[in-house]
Short mmCIF file of C-alpha atoms and ligand atoms in Angstrom, two decimals:
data_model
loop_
_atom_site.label_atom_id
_atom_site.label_comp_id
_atom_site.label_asym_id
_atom_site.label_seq_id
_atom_site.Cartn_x
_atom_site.Cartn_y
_atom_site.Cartn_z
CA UNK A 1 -42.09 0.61 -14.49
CA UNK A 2 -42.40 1.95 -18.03
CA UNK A 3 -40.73 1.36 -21.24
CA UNK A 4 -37.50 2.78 -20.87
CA UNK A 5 -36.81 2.79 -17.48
CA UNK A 6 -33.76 1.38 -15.48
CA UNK A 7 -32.92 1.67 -11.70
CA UNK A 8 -29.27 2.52 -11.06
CA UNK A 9 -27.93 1.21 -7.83
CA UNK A 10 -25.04 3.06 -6.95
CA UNK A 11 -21.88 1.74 -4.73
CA UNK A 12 -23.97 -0.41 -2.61
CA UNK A 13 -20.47 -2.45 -1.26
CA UNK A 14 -19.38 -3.13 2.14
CA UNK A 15 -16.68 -0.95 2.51
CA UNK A 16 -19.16 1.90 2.41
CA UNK A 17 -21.57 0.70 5.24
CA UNK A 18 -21.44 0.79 8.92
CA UNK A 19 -17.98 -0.35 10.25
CA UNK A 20 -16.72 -0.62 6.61
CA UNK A 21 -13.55 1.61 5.67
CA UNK A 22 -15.48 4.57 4.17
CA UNK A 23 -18.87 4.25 5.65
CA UNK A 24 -21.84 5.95 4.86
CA UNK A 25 -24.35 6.50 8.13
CA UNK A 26 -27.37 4.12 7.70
CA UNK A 27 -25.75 2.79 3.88
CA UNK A 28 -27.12 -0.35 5.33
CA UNK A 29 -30.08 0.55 6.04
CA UNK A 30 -31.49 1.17 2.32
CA UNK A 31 -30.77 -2.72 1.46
CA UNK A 32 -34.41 -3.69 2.20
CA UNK A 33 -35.71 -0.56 0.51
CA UNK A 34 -33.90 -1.16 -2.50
CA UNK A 35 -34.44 -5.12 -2.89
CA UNK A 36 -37.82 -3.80 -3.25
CA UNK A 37 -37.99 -0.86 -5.55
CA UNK A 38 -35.66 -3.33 -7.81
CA UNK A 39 -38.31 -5.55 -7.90
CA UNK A 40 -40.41 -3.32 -9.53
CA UNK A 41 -37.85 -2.31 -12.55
CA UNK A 42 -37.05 -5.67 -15.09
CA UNK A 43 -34.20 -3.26 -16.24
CA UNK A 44 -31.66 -2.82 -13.13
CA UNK A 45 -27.76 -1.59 -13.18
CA UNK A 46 -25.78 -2.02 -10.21
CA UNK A 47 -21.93 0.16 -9.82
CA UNK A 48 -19.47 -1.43 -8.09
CA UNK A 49 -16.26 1.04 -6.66
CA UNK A 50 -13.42 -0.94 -7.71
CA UNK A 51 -9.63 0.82 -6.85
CA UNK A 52 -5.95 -1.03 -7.14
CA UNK A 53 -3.73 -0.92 -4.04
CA UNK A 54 -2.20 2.52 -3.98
CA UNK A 55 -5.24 4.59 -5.72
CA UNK A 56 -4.81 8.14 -6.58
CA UNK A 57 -7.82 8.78 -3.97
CA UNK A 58 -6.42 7.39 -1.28
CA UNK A 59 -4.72 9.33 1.51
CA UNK A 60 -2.64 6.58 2.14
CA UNK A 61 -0.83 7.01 -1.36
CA UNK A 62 0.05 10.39 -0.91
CA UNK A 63 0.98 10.42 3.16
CA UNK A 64 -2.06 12.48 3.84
CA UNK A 65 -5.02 12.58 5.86
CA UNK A 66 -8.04 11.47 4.21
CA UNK A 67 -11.19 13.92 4.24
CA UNK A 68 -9.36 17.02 5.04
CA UNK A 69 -6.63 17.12 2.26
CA UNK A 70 -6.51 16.64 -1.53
CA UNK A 71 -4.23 16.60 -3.99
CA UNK A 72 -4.22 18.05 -7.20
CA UNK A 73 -4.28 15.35 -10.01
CA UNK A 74 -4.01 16.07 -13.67
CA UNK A 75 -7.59 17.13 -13.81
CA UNK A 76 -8.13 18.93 -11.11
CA UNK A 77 -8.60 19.04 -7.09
CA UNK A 78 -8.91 15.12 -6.19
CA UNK A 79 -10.40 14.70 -2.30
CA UNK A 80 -8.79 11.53 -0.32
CA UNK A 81 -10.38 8.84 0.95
CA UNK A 82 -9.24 6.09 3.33
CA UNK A 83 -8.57 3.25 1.30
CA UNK A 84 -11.50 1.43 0.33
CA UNK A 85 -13.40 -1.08 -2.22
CA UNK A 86 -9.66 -2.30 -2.71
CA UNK A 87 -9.99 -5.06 -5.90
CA UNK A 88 -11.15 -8.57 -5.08
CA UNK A 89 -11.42 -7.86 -1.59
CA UNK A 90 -14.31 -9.04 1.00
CA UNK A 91 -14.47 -4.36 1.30
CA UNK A 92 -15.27 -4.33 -2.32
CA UNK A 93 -18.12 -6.62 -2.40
CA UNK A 94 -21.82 -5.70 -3.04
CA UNK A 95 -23.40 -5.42 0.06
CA UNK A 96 -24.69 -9.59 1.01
CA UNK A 97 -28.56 -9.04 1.66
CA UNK A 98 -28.41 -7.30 -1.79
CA UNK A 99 -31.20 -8.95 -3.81
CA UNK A 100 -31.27 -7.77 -7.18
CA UNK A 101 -30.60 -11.18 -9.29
CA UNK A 102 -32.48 -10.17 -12.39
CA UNK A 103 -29.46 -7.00 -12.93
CA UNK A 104 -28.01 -7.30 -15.95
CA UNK A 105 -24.82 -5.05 -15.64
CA UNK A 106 -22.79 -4.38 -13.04
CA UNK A 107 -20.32 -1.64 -14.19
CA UNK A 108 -16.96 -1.21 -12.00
CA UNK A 109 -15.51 2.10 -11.73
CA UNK A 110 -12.35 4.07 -10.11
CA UNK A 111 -9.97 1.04 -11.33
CA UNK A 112 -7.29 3.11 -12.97
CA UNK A 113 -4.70 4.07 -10.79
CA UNK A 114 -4.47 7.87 -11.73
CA UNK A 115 -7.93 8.65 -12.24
CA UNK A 116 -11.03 8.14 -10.17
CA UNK A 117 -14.06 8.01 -11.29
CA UNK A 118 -17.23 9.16 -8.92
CA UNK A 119 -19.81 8.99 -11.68
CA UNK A 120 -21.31 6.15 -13.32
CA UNK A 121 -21.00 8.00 -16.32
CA UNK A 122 -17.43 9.99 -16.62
CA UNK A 123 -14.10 9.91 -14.62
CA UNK A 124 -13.16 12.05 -12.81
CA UNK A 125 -11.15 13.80 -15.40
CA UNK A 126 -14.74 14.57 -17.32
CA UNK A 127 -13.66 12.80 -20.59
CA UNK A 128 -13.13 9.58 -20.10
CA UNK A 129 -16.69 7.75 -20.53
CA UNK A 130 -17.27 4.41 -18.47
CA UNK A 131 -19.44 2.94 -21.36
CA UNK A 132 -22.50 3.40 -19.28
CA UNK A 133 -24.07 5.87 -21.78
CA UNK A 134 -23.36 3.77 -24.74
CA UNK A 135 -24.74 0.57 -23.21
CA UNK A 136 -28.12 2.89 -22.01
CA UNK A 137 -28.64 4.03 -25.36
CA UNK A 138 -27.91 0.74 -27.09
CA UNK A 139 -30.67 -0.93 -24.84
CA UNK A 140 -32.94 2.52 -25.54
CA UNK A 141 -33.08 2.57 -21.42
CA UNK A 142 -33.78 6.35 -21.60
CA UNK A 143 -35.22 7.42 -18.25
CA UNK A 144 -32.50 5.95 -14.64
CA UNK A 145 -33.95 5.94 -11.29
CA UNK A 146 -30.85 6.50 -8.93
CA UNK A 147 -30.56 4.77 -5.42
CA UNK A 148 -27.54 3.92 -3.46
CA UNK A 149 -24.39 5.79 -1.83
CA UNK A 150 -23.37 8.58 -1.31
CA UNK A 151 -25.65 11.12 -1.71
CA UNK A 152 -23.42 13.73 -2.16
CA UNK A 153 -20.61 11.68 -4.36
CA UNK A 154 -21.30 8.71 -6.56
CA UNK A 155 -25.22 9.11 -6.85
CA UNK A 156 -24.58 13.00 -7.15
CA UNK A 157 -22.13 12.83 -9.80
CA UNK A 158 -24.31 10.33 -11.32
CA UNK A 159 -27.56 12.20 -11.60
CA UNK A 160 -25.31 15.16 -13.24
CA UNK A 161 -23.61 13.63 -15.77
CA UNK A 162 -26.35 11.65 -16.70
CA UNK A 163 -28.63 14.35 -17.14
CA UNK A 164 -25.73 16.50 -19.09
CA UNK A 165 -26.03 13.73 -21.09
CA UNK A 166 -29.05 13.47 -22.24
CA UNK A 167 -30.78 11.01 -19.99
CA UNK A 168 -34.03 11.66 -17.68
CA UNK A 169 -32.92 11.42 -14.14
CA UNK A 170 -34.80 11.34 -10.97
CA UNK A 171 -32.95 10.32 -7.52
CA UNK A 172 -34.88 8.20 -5.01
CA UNK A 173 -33.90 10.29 -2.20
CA UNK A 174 -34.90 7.75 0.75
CA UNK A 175 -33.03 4.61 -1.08
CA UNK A 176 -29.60 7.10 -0.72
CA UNK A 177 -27.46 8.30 2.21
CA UNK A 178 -24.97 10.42 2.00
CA UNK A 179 -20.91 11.28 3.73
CA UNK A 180 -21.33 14.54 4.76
CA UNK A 181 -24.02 16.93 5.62
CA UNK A 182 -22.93 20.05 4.13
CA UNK A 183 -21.62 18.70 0.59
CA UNK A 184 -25.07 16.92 0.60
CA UNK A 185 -26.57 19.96 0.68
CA UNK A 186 -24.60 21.60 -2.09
CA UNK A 187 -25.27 18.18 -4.06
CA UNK A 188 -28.71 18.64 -3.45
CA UNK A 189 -28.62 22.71 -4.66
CA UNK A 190 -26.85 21.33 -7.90
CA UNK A 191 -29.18 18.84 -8.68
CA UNK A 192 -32.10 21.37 -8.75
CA UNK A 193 -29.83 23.87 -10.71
CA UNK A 194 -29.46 21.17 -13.48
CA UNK A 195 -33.19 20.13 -13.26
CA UNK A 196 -32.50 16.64 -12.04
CA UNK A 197 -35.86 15.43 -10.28
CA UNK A 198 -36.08 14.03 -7.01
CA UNK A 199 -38.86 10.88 -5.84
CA UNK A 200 -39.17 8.49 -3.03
CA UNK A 201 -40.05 5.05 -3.23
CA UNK A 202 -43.41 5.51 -2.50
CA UNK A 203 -44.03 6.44 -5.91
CA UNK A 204 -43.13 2.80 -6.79
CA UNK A 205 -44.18 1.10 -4.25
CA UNK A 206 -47.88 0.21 -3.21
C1 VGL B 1 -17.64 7.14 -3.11
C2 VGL B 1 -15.99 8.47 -2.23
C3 VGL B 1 -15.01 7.65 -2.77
C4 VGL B 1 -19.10 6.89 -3.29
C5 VGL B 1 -16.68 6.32 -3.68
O1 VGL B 1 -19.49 5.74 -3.59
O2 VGL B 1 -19.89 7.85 -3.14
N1 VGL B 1 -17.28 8.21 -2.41
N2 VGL B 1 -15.38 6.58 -3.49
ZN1 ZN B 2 -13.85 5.32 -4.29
#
């Protein structure tokens, strides 16, 4: 890696693998792939999806059906999720086989109860900053790799807001899976549209 340079590991938490509450097809299956490319990177930030019992995001709270409804929340349109990554639960938990002991920050996210928050960077309201940015610059960690889950949410809200904000972002595109086909793809169109760069693991690997 060069000067500068952090890997950002997004969401990778039991809930959101295989039999978990809000899985992610084959989240699981980018543990290996990731232990490695964090070996290569001395700088490495993990997220960690972190909601109270009765979360705006979750269906539950509102007596709705997760993935088909919303509701509208004070900033906006606000999809609904099962409930997931609950606080202090085994759900919430960084996935075991997760090998990255040299991170120095992991930042938790989505604990408010009103506001989620599917970027590292912003809620979802688009003011409220997670420190992330602040912390990046402090440490002059200019240029993120992103891995992790899901595609088309918390690593695609990621790579936006961190490249509205300044930073130089390239996803890893085989170190992420993603929810649902069809928002990955429009995840995918916005990335190029806000010149966010995309890189496998090759280029890390030898
Ligand atoms: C995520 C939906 C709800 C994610 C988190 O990690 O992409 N998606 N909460
Ligand atoms: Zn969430």
């Amino acid at each position: 890696m060069a000067a500068g340079e952090a890997l950002l590991v997004i969401d990778m938490q039991v809930d959101f693998m295989p039999g978990g509450r809000l899985p992610v097809a084959e989240g699981d299956s980018i543990v290996p792939l990731i232990n490695r490319l964090g070996q290569r990177f001395s700088e490495v930030i993990l997220t960690q999806d972190w909601h109270p019992a009765g979360h705006i995001s979750f269906a539950s709270t509102h007596g709705k059906q997760s993935f088909v409804e919303t509701v509208e929340a004070d900033y906006g349109t606000q999809s609904l999720w099962p409930d997931h990554t609950l606080q202090q639960t085994a759900g919430a938990a960084l996935h075991p086989d997760l090998q990255l002991p040299h991170a120095g920050l992991i930042l938790r996210k989505g604990f408010r109860q009103n506001v989620d928050s599917y970027s590292a960077f912003l809620e979802n309201d688009h003011r409220t900053s997670t420190g992330l940015a602040g912390y990046l610059r402090d440490r002059n960690l200019s240029r993120l790799l992103l891995c992790g889950l899901a595609w088309d949410y918390c690593v695609g809200f990621s790579a936006l807001d961190g490249k509205a904000l300044g930073f130089d972002i390239a996803v890893v595109t085989d170190a992420v899976r993603g929810i649902q086909p069809g928002s990955m793809d429009a995840m995918t169109k916005q990335w190029q549209g806000a010149g966010i760069k995309t890189t496998e693991s090759s280029s890390f690997l030898q």
